[in-house]
Coordinates of C-alpha atoms in Angstrom, one line a residue:
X162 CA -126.5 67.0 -9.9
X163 CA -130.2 67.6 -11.8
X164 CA -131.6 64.3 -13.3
X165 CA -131.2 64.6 -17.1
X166 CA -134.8 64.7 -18.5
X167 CA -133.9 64.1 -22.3
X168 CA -133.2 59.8 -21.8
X169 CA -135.6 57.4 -23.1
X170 CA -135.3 54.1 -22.7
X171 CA -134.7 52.1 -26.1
X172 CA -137.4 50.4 -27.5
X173 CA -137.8 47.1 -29.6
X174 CA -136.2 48.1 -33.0
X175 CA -133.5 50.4 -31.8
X176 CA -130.1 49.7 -32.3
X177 CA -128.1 49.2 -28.9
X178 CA -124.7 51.3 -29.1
X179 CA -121.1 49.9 -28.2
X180 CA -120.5 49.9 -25.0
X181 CA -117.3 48.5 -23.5
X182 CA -116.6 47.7 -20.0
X183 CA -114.0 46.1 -17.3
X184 CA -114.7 41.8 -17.2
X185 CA -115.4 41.0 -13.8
X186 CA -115.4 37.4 -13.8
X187 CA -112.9 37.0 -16.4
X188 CA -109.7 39.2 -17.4
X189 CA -109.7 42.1 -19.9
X190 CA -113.1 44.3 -21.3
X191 CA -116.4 42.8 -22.9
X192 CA -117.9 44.8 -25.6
X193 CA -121.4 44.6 -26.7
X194 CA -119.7 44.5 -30.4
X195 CA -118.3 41.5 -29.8
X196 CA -121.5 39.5 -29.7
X197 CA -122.9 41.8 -33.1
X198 CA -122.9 39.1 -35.9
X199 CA -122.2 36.4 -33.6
X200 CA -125.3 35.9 -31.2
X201 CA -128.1 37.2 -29.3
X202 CA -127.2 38.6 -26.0
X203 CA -129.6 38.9 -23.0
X204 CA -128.0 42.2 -21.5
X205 CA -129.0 42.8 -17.8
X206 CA -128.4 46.9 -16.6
X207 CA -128.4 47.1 -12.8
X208 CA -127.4 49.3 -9.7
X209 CA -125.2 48.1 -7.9
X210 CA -123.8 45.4 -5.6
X211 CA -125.2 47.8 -2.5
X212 CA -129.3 47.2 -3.5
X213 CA -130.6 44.1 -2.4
X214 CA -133.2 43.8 -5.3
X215 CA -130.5 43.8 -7.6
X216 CA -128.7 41.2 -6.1
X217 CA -131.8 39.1 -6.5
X218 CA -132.5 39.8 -10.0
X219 CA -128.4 39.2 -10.9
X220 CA -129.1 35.8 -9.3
X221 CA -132.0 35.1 -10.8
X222 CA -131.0 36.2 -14.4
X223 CA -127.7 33.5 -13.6
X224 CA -130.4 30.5 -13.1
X225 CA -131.3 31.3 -16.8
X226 CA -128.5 31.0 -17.7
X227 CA -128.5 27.3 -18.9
X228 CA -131.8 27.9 -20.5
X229 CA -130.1 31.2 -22.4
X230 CA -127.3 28.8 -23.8
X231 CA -129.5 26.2 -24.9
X232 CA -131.3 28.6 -27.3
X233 CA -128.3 30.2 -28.3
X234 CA -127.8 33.4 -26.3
X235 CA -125.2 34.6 -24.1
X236 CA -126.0 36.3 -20.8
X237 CA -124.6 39.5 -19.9
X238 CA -124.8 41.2 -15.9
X239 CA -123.5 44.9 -15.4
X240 CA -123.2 46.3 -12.3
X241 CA -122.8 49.7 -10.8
X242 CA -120.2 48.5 -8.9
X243 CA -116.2 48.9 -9.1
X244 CA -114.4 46.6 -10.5
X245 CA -112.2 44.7 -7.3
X246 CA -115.0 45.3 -5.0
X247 CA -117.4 43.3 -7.4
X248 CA -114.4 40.8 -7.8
X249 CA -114.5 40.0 -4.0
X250 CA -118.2 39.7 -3.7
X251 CA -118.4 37.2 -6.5
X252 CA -115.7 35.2 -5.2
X253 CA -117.8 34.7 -1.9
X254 CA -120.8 34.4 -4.3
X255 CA -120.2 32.4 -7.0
X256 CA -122.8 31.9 -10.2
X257 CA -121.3 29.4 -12.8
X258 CA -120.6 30.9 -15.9
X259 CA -121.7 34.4 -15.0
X260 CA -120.2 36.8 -17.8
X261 CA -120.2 39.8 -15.7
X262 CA -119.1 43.4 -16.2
X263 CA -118.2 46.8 -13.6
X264 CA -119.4 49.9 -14.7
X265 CA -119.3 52.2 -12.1
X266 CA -120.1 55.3 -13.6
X267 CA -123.0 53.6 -15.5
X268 CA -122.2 54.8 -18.8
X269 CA -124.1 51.4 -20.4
X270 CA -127.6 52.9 -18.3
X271 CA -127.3 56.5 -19.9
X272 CA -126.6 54.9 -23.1
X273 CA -129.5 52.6 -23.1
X274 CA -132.1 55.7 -21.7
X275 CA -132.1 54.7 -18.5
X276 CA -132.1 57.3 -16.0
X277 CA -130.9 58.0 -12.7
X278 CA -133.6 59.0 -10.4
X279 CA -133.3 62.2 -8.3
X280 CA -134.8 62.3 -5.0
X281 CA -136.3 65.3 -4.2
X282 CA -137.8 67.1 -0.7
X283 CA -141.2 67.4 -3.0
X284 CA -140.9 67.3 -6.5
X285 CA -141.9 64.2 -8.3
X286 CA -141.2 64.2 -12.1
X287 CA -141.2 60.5 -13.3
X288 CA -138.7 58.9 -14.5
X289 CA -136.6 62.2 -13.6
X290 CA -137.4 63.1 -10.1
X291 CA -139.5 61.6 -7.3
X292 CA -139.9 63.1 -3.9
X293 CA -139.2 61.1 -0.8
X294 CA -142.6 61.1 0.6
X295 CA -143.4 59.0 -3.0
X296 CA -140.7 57.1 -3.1
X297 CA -141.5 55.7 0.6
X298 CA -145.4 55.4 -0.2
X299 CA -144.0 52.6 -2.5
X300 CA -144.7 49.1 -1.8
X301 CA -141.8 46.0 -1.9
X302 CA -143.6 42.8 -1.5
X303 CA -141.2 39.5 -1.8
X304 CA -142.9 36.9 -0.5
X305 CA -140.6 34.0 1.8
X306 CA -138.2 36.9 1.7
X307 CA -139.9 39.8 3.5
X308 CA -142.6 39.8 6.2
X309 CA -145.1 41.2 4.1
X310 CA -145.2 44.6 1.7
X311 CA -142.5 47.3 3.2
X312 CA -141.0 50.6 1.8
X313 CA -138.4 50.5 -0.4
X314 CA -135.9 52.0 2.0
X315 CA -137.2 49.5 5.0
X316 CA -137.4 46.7 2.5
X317 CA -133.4 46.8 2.0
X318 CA -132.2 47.3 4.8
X319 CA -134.3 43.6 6.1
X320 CA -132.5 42.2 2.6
X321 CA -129.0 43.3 3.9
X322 CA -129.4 41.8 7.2
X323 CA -130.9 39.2 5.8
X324 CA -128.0 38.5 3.6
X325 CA -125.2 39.3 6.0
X326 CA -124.5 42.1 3.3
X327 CA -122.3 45.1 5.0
X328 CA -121.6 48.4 2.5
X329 CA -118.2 49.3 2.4
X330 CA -117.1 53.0 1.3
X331 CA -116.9 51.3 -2.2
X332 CA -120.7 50.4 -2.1
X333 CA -121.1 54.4 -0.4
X334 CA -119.4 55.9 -3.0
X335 CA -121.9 54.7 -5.6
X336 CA -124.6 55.0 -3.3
X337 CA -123.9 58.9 -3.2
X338 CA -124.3 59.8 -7.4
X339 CA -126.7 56.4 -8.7
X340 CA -128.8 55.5 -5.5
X341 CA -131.5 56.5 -7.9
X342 CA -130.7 54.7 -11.0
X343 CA -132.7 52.7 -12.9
X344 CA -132.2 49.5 -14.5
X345 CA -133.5 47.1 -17.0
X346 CA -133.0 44.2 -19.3
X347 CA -132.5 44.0 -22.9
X348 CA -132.5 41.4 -25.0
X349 CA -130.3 42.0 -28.6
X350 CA -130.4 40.1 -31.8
X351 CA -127.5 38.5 -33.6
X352 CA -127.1 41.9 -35.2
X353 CA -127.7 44.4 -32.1
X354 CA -131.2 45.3 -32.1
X355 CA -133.3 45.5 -29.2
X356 CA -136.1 42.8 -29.6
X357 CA -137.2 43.0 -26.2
X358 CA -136.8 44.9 -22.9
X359 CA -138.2 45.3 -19.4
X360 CA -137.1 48.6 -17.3
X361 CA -138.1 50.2 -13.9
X362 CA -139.5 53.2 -16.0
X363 CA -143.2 52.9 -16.9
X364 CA -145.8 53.5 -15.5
X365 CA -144.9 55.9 -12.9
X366 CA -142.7 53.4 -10.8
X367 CA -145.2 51.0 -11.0
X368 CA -142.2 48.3 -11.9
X369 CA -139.7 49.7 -9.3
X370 CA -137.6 46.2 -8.1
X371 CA -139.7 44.1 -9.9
X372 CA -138.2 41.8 -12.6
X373 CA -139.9 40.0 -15.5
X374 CA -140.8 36.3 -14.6
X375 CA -138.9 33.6 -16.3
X376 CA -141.8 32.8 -18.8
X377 CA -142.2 36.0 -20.0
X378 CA -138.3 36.6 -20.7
X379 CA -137.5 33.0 -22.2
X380 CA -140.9 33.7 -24.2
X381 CA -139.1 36.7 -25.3
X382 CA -135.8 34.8 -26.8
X383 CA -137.4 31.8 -28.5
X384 CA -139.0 34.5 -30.6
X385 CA -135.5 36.0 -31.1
X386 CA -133.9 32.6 -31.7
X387 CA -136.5 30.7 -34.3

């Protein structure tokens, strides 16, 4: 399938559109409408349960999550994951009070301009296309986590091991169409407007696995909230 070169991530200012999606961690769908009017929402876009960086920044966005209520604003987590296999994994893994939703054929990404990522034998059109000699030429650097900078591809397989974390055909199946995709957070307003956001697509890949630090994000929402 060609990468679709016509997405744009939103920008502060933009409304964010309705999505609705399967609840993982409780029963029945969460819609982004149902926060509209009622509070900010912090809503975190990853790949899914199969990439190790994602699984880091899912955790990490859950240790916010007592800072995000305090100021008002409820924390959402999508994954490109379906919906029973991400119900197993955070059985196993649990985050208290993780609001958490499957979206396996990442309809929320493409509707907040994220795009998925087509690797290509030589053809590197970012945030489109990027050819495999690039993508490895990228550097992962986690420090206490990995031994020292590695390539993405080198870099998650140490994290899987590391975690004990085995793909199942679940995990393959998404692998096969959104290996690629990329992610971001966005923060909304009571009303639905983006007010912030930090995504994988500047830059030339220059924030590939990277996450905003905690200052910079909870700098983000006290703006929002005051």
């Amino acid at each position: 399938m060609s990468a679709r070169i016509d997405l744009v991530p939103l920008q502060p200012g933009d409304r964010a559109p309705n999505v609705v999606l399967d609840a993982i961690t409780q029963e029945g769908k969460i819609a982004l409408d149902d926060f509209r009017g009622q509070k900010p929402v912090l809503v975190g876009l990853f790949r899914g349960l199969h990439c190790a960086f994602c699984r880091r920044h899912i955790a990490a966005q859950a240790r916010l999550d007592p800072e995000l209520r305090e100021k008002g604003v409820q924390s959402l987590t999508v994954v490109n994951t379906p919906i029973e296999r991400a119900r197993l994994y955070f059985r196993y893994h649990p985050m208290p009070n993780l609001l958490a939703a499957s979206d396996p054929e990442r309809t929320s990404h493409r509707a907040f301009g994220l795009p998925n990522l087509e690797f290509t034998q030589d053809e590197t059109n970012w945030p489109y296309k990027v050819s495999m000699a690039a993508a490895k030429d990228m550097r992962v650097d986690i420090p206490g986590e990995l031994p020292g900078p590695m390539d993405p591809f080198a870099a998650s397989e140490f994290l899987d091991k590391r975690d004990h974390y085995e793909l199942t055909e679940a995990d393959e199946q998404m692998m096969a169409t959104g290996h690629g995709q990329l992610i971001g957070q966005f923060l909304l307003d009571r009303q639905g407007i983006v007010r912030w956001s930090f995504t994988e697509v500047p830059e030339g890949g220059r924030y590939m696995f990277a996450a905003p630090s905690p200052r910079e994000l909870m700098s983000a929402v006290t703006q929002v909230t005051q």
